[in-house]
PDB file of C-alpha atoms in Angstrom:
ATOM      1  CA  UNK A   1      -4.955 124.312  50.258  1.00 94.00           C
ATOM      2  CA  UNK A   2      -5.356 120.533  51.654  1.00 97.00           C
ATOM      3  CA  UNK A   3      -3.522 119.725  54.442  1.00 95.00           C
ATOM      4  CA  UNK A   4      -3.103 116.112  56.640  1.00 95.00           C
ATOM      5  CA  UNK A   5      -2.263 116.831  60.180  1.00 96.00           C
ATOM      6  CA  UNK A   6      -1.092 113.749  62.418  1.00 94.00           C
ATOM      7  CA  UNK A   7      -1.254 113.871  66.092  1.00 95.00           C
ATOM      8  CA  UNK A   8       1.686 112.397  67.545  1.00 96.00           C
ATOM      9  CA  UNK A   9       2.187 109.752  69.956  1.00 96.00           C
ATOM     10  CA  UNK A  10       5.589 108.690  70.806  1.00 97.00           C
ATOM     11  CA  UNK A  11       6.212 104.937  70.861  1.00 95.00           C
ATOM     12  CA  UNK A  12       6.208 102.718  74.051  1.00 95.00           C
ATOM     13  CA  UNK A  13       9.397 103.109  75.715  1.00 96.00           C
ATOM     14  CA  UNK A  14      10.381 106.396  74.667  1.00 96.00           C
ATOM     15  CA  UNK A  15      10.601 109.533  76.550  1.00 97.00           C
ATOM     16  CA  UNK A  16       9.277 112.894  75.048  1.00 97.00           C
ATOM     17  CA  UNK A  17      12.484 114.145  74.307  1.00 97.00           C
ATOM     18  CA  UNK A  18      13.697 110.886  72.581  1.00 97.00           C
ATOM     19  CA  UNK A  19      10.818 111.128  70.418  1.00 97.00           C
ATOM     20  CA  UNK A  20      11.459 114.775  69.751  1.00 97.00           C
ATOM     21  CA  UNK A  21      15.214 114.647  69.052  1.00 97.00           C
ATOM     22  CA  UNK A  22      14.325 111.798  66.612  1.00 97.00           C
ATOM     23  CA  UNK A  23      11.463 113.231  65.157  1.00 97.00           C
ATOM     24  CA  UNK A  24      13.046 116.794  64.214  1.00 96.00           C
ATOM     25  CA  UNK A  25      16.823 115.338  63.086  1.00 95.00           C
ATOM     26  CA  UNK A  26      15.823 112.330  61.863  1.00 96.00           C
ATOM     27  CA  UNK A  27      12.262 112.073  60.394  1.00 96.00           C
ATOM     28  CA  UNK A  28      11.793 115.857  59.502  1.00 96.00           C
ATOM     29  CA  UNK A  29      14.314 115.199  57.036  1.00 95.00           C
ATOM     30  CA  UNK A  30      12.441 112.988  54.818  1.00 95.00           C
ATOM     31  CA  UNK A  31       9.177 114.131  55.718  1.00 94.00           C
ATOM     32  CA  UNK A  32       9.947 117.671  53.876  1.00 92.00           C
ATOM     33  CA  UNK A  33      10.834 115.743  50.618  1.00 94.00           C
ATOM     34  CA  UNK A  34       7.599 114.175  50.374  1.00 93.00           C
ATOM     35  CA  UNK A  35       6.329 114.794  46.716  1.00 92.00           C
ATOM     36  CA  UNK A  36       3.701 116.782  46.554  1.00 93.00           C
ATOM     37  CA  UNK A  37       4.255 118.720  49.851  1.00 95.00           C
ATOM     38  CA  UNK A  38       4.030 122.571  49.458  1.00 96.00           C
ATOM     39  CA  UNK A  39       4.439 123.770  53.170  1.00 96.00           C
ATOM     40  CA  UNK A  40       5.540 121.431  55.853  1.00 97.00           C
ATOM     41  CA  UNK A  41       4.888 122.525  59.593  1.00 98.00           C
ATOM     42  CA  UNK A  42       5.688 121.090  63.369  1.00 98.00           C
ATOM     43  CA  UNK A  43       4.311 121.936  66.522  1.00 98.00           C
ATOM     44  CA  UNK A  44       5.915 120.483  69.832  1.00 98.00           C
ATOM     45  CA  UNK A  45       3.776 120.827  73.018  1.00 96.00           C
ATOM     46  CA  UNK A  46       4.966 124.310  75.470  1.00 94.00           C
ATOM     47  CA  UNK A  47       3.857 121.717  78.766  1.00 92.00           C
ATOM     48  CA  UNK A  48       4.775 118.454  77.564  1.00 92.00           C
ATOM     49  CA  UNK A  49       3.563 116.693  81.043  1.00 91.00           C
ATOM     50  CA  UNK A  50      -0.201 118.107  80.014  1.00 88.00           C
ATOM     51  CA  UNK A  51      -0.311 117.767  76.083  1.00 91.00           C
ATOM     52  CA  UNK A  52      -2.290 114.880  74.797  1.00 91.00           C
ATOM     53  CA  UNK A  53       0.232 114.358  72.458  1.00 95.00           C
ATOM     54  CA  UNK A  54       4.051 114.721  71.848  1.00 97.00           C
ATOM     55  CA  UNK A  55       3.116 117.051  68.804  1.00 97.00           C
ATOM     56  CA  UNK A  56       1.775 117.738  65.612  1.00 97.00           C
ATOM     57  CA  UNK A  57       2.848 117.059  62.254  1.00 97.00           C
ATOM     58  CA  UNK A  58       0.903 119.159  59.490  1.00 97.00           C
ATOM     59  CA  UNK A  59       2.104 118.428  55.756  1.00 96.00           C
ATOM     60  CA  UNK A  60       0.151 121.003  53.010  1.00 97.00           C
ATOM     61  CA  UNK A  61      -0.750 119.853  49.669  1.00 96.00           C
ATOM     62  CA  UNK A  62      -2.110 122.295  46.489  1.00 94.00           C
ATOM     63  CA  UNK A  63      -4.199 119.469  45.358  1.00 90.00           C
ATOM     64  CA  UNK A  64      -5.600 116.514  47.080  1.00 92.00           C
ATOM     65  CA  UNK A  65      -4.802 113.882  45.095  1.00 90.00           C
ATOM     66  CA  UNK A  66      -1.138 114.292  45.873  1.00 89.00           C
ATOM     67  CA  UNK A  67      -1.966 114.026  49.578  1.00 91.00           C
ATOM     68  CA  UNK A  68      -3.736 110.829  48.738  1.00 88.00           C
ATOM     69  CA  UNK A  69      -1.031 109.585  46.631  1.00 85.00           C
ATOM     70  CA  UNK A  70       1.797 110.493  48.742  1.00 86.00           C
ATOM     71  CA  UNK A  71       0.087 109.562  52.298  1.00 83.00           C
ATOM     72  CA  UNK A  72      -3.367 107.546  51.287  1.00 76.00           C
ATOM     73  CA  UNK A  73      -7.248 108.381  51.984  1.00 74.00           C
ATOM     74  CA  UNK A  74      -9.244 109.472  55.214  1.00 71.00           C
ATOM     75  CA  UNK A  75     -10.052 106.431  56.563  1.00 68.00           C
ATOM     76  CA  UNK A  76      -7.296 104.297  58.008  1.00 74.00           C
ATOM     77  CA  UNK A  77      -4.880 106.095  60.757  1.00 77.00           C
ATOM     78  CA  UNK A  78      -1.774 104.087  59.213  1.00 77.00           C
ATOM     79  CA  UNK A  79      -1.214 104.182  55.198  1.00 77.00           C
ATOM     80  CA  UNK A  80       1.453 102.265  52.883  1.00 76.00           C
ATOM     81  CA  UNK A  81       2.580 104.590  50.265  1.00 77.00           C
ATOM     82  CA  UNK A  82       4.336 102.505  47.590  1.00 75.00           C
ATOM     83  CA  UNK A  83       7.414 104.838  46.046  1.00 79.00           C
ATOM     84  CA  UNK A  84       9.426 108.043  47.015  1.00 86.00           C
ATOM     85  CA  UNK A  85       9.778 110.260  49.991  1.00 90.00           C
ATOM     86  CA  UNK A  86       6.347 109.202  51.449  1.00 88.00           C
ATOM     87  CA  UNK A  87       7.382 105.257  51.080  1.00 89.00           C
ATOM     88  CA  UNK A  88      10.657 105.812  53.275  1.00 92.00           C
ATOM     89  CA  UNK A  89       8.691 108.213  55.845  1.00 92.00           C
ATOM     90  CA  UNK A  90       6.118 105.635  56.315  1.00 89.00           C
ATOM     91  CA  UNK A  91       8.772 103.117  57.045  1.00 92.00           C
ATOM     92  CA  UNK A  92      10.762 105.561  59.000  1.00 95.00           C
ATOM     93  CA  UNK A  93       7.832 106.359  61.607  1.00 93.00           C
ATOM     94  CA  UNK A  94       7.699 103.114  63.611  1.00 93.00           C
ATOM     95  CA  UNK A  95      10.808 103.679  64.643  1.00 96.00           C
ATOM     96  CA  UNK A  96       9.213 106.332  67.425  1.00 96.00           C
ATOM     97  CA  UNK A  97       5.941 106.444  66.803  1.00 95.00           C
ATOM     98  CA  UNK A  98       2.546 104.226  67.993  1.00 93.00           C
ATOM     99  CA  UNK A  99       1.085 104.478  64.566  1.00 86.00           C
ATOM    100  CA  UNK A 100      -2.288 102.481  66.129  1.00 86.00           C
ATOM    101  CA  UNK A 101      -2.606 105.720  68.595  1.00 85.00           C
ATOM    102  CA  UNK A 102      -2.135 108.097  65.841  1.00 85.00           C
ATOM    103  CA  UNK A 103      -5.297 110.279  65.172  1.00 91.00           C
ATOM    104  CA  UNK A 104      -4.755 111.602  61.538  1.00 91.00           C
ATOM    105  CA  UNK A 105      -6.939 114.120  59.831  1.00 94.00           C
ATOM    106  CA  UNK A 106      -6.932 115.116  56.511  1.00 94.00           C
ATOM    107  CA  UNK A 107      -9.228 118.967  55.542  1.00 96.00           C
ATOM    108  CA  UNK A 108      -9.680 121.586  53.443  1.00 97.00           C
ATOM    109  CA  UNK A 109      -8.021 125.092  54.975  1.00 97.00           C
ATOM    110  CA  UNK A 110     -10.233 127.896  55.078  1.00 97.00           C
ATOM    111  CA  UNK A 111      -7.937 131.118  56.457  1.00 97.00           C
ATOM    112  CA  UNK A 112     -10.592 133.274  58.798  1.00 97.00           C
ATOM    113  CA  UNK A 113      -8.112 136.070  59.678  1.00 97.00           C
ATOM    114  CA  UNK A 114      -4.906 136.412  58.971  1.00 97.00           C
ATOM    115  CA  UNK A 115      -2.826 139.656  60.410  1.00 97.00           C
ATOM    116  CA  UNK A 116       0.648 137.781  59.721  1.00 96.00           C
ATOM    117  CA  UNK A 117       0.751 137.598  55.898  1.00 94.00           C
ATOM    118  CA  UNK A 118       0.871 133.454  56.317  1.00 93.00           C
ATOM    119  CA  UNK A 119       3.830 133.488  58.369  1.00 95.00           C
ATOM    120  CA  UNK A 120       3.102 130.878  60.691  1.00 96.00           C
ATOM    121  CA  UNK A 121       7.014 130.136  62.395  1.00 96.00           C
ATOM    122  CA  UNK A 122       7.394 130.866  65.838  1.00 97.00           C
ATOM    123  CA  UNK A 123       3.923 131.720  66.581  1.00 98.00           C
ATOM    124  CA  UNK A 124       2.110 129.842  69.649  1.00 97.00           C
ATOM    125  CA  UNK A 125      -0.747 127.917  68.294  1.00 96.00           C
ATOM    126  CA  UNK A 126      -3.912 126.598  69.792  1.00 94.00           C
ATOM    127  CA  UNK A 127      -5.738 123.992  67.977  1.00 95.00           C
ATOM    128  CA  UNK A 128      -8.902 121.976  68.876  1.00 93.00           C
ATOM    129  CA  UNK A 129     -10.115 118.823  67.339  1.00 95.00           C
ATOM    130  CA  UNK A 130     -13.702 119.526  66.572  1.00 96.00           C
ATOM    131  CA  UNK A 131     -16.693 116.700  67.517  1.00 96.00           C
ATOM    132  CA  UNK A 132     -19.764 117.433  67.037  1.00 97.00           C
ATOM    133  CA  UNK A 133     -22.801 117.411  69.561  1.00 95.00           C
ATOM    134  CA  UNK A 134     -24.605 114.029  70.023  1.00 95.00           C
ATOM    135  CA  UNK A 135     -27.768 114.530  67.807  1.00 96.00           C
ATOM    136  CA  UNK A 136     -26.441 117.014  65.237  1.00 96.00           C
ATOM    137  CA  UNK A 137     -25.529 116.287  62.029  1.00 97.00           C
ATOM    138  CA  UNK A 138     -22.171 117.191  60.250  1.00 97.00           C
ATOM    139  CA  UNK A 139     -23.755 119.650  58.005  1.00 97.00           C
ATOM    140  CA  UNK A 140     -25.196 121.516  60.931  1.00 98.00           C
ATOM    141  CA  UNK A 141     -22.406 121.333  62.508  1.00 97.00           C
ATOM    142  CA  UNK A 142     -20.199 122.741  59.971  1.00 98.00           C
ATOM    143  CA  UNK A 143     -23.388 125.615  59.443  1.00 97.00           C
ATOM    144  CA  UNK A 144     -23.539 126.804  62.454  1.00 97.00           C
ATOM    145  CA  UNK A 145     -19.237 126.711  63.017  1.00 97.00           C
ATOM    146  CA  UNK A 146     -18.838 128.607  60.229  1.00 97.00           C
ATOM    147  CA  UNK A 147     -21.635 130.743  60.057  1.00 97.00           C
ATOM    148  CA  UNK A 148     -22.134 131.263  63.845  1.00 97.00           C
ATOM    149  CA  UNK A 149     -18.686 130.393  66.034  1.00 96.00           C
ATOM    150  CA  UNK A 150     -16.738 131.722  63.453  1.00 96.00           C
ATOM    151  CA  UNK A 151     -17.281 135.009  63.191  1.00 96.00           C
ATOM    152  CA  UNK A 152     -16.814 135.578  66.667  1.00 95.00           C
ATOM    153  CA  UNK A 153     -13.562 133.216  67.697  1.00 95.00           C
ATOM    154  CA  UNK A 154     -11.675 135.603  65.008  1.00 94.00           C
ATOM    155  CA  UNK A 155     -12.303 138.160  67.009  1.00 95.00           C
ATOM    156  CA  UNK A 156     -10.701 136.780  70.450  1.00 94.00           C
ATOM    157  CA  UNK A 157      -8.492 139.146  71.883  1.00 92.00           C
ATOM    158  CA  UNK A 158      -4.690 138.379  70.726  1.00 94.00           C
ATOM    159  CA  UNK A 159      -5.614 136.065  67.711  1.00 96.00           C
ATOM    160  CA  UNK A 160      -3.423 137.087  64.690  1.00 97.00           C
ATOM    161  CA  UNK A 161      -4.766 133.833  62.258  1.00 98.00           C
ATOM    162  CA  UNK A 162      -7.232 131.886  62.452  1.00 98.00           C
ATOM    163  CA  UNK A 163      -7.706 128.813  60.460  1.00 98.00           C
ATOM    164  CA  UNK A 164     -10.902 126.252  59.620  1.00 98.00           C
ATOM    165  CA  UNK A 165     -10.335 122.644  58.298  1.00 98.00           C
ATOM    166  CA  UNK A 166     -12.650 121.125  57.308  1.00 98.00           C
ATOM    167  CA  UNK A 167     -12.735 117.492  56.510  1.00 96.00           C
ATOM    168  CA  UNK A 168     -12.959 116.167  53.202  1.00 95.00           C
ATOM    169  CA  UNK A 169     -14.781 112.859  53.542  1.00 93.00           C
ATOM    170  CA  UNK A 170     -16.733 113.340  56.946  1.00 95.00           C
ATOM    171  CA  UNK A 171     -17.959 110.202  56.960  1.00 92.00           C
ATOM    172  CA  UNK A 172     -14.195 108.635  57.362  1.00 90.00           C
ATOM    173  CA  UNK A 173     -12.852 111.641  59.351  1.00 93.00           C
ATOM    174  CA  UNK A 174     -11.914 111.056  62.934  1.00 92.00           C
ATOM    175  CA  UNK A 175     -13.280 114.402  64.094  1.00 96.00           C
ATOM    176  CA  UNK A 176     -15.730 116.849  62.421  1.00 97.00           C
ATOM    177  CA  UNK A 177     -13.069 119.532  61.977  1.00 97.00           C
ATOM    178  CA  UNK A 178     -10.075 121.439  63.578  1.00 97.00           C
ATOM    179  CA  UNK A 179      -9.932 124.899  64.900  1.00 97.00           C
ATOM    180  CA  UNK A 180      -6.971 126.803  64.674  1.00 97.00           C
ATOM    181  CA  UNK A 181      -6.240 129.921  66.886  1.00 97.00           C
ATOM    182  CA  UNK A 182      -2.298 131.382  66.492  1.00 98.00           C
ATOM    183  CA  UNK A 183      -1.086 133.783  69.188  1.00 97.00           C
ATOM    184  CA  UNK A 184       2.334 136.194  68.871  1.00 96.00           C
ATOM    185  CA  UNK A 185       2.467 135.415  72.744  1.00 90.00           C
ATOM    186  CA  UNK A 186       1.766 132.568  74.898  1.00 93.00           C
ATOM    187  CA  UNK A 187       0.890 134.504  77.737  1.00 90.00           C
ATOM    188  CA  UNK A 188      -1.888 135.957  75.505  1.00 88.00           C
ATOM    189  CA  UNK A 189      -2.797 132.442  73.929  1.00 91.00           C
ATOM    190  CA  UNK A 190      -3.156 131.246  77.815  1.00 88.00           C
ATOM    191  CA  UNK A 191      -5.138 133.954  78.824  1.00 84.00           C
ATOM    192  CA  UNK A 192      -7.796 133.765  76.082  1.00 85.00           C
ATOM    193  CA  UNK A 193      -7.889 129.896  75.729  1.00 82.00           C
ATOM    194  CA  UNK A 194      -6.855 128.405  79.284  1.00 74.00           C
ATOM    195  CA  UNK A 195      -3.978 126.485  79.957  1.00 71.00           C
ATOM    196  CA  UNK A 196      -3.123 123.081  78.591  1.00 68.00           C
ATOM    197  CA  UNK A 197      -3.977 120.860  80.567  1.00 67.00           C
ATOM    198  CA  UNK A 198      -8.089 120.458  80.431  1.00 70.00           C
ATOM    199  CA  UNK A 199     -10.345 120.055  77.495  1.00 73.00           C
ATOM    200  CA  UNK A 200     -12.500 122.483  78.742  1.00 73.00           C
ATOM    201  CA  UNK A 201     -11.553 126.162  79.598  1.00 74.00           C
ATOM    202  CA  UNK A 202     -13.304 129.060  81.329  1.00 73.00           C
ATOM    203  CA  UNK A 203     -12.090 132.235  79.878  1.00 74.00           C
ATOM    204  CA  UNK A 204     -13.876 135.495  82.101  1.00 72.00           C
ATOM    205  CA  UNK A 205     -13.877 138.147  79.375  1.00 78.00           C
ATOM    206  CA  UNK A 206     -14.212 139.529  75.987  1.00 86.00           C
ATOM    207  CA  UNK A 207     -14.824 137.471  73.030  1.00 90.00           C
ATOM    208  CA  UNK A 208     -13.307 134.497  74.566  1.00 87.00           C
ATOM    209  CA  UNK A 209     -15.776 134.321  76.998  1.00 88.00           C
ATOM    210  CA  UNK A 210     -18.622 134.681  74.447  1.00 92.00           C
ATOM    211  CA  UNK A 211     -16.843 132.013  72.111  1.00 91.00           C
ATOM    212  CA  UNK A 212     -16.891 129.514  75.083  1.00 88.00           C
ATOM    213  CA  UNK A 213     -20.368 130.285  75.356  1.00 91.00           C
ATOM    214  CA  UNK A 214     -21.456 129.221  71.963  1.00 94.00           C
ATOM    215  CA  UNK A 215     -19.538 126.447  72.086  1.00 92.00           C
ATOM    216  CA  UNK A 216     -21.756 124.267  73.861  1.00 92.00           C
ATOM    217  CA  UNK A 217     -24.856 124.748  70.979  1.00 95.00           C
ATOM    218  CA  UNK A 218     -22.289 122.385  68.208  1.00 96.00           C
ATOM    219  CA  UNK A 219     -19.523 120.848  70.283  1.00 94.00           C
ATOM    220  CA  UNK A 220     -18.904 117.633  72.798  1.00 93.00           C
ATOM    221  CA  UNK A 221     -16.755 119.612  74.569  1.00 84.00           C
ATOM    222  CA  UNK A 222     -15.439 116.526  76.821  1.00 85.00           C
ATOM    223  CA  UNK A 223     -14.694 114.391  73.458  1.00 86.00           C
ATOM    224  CA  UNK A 224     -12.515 117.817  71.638  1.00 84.00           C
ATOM    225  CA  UNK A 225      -8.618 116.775  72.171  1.00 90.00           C
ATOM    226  CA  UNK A 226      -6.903 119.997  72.167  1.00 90.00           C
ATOM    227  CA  UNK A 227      -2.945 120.922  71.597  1.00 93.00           C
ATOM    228  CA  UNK A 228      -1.282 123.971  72.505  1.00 94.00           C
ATOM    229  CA  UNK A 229       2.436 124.117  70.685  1.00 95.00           C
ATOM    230  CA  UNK A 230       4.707 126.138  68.955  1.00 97.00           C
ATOM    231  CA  UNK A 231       5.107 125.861  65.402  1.00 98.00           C
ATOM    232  CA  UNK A 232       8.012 125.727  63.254  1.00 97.00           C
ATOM    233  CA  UNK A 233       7.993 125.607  59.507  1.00 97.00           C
ATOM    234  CA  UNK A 234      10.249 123.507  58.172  1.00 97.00           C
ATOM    235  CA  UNK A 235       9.542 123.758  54.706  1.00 95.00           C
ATOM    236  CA  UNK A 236       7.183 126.508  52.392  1.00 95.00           C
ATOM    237  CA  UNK A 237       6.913 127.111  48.743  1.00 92.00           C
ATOM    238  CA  UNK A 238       4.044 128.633  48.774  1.00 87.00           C
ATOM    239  CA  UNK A 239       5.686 131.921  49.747  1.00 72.00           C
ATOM    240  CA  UNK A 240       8.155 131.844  47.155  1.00 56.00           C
TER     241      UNK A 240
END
């Protein structure tokens, strides 16, 4: 599964919950009919004073060149599809949104653990936008995330998924990859991961503490945005 997540940043002038009641009654609506779209997912901050962004917006494809061709390649934050759904979104998001301060990443999803059969709504997520130590390549990055990190951030207390993305042009990609840690509970996502309002956290036990640890052999922890939301599905066929 492909998937092109855009981190949200309301427009100048607009309060968070302008750009939140717009964004879920206005723009959802199209954005679900995008062709191409398999699973369509929002995540709106749980402290919206500490978030980095207003939320996330995280459209699924089965095959990449429908992402392309409904929202363009890797390597330009805004994009000018030319027909459909994805024509009339595009148009529809500077009416709330600073498209220039946009981050968007499109990745490759590679499931870790999953204890919730897929089913994603309502669940408390924790995601961190992944850069890469100064003097390490992408490929050792990505070897020693998935061969090293990985196998013990899936087994942080209270994670019931975990997801990888990976990037699929690096060289375009904003950040090396995202991280994706879902939680039944907040209190539990909190506990394990910190609260929301620093990059860095400084969990005291169990594999948390180990996973922070590690973290510091592949990541620029000061230059990792992360987001901790709630998610909501708004659209998913690949269920059915």
């Amino acid at each position: 599964m492909y998937k092109h997540v855009a981190l949200l940043v309301r427009k100048e002038g607009m309060s968070h919950d302008e750009f939140v009641e717009y964004w879920q009654t206005n723009h959802t609506e199209i954005a679900r009919e995008i062709e191409g779209v398999a699973k369509y997912a929002t995540v709106l901050p749980v402290n919206s004073e500490a978030a980095e962004f207003d939320g996330l917006a995280e459209l699924y494809f089965e095959d990449l060149d429908a992402l392309h061709d409904a929202l363009g390649s890797e390597g330009s934050r805004d994009y000018d599809p030319a027909k459909g759904k994805a024509k009339e979104a595009r148009e529809d998001v500077d009416n709330f949104l600073a498209i220039e301060e946009r981050p968007r990443f499109i990745g490759e999803v590679v499931t870790q653990k999953d204890e919730v059969g897929g089913e994603t709504d309502g669940l408390y997520k924790h995601s961190a936008f992944l850069v890469r130590k100064e003097g390490m390549s992408h490929d050792e990055f990505v070897d020693h995330w998935q061969n090293n990190h990985t196998p013990i951030a899936r087994e942080i207390e209270g994670v019931v998924k975990y997801d990888t993305v990976l990037p699929t042009d690096p060289e375009n990609a904003e950040f090396d990859g995202i991280a994706e840690l879902y939680f039944e509970d907040l209190d539990a996502l909190h506990d394990a991961l910190g609260s929301e309002g620093s990059r860095d956290y400084d969990p005291a036990k169990g594999k948390a503490k180990e996973a922070r640890e590690d973290v510091d052999n592949f990541l620029a922890i000061e230059e990792r945005p992360r987001f901790i939301g709630e998610e909501t599905v708004q659209k998913d066929e690949t269920r059915d």
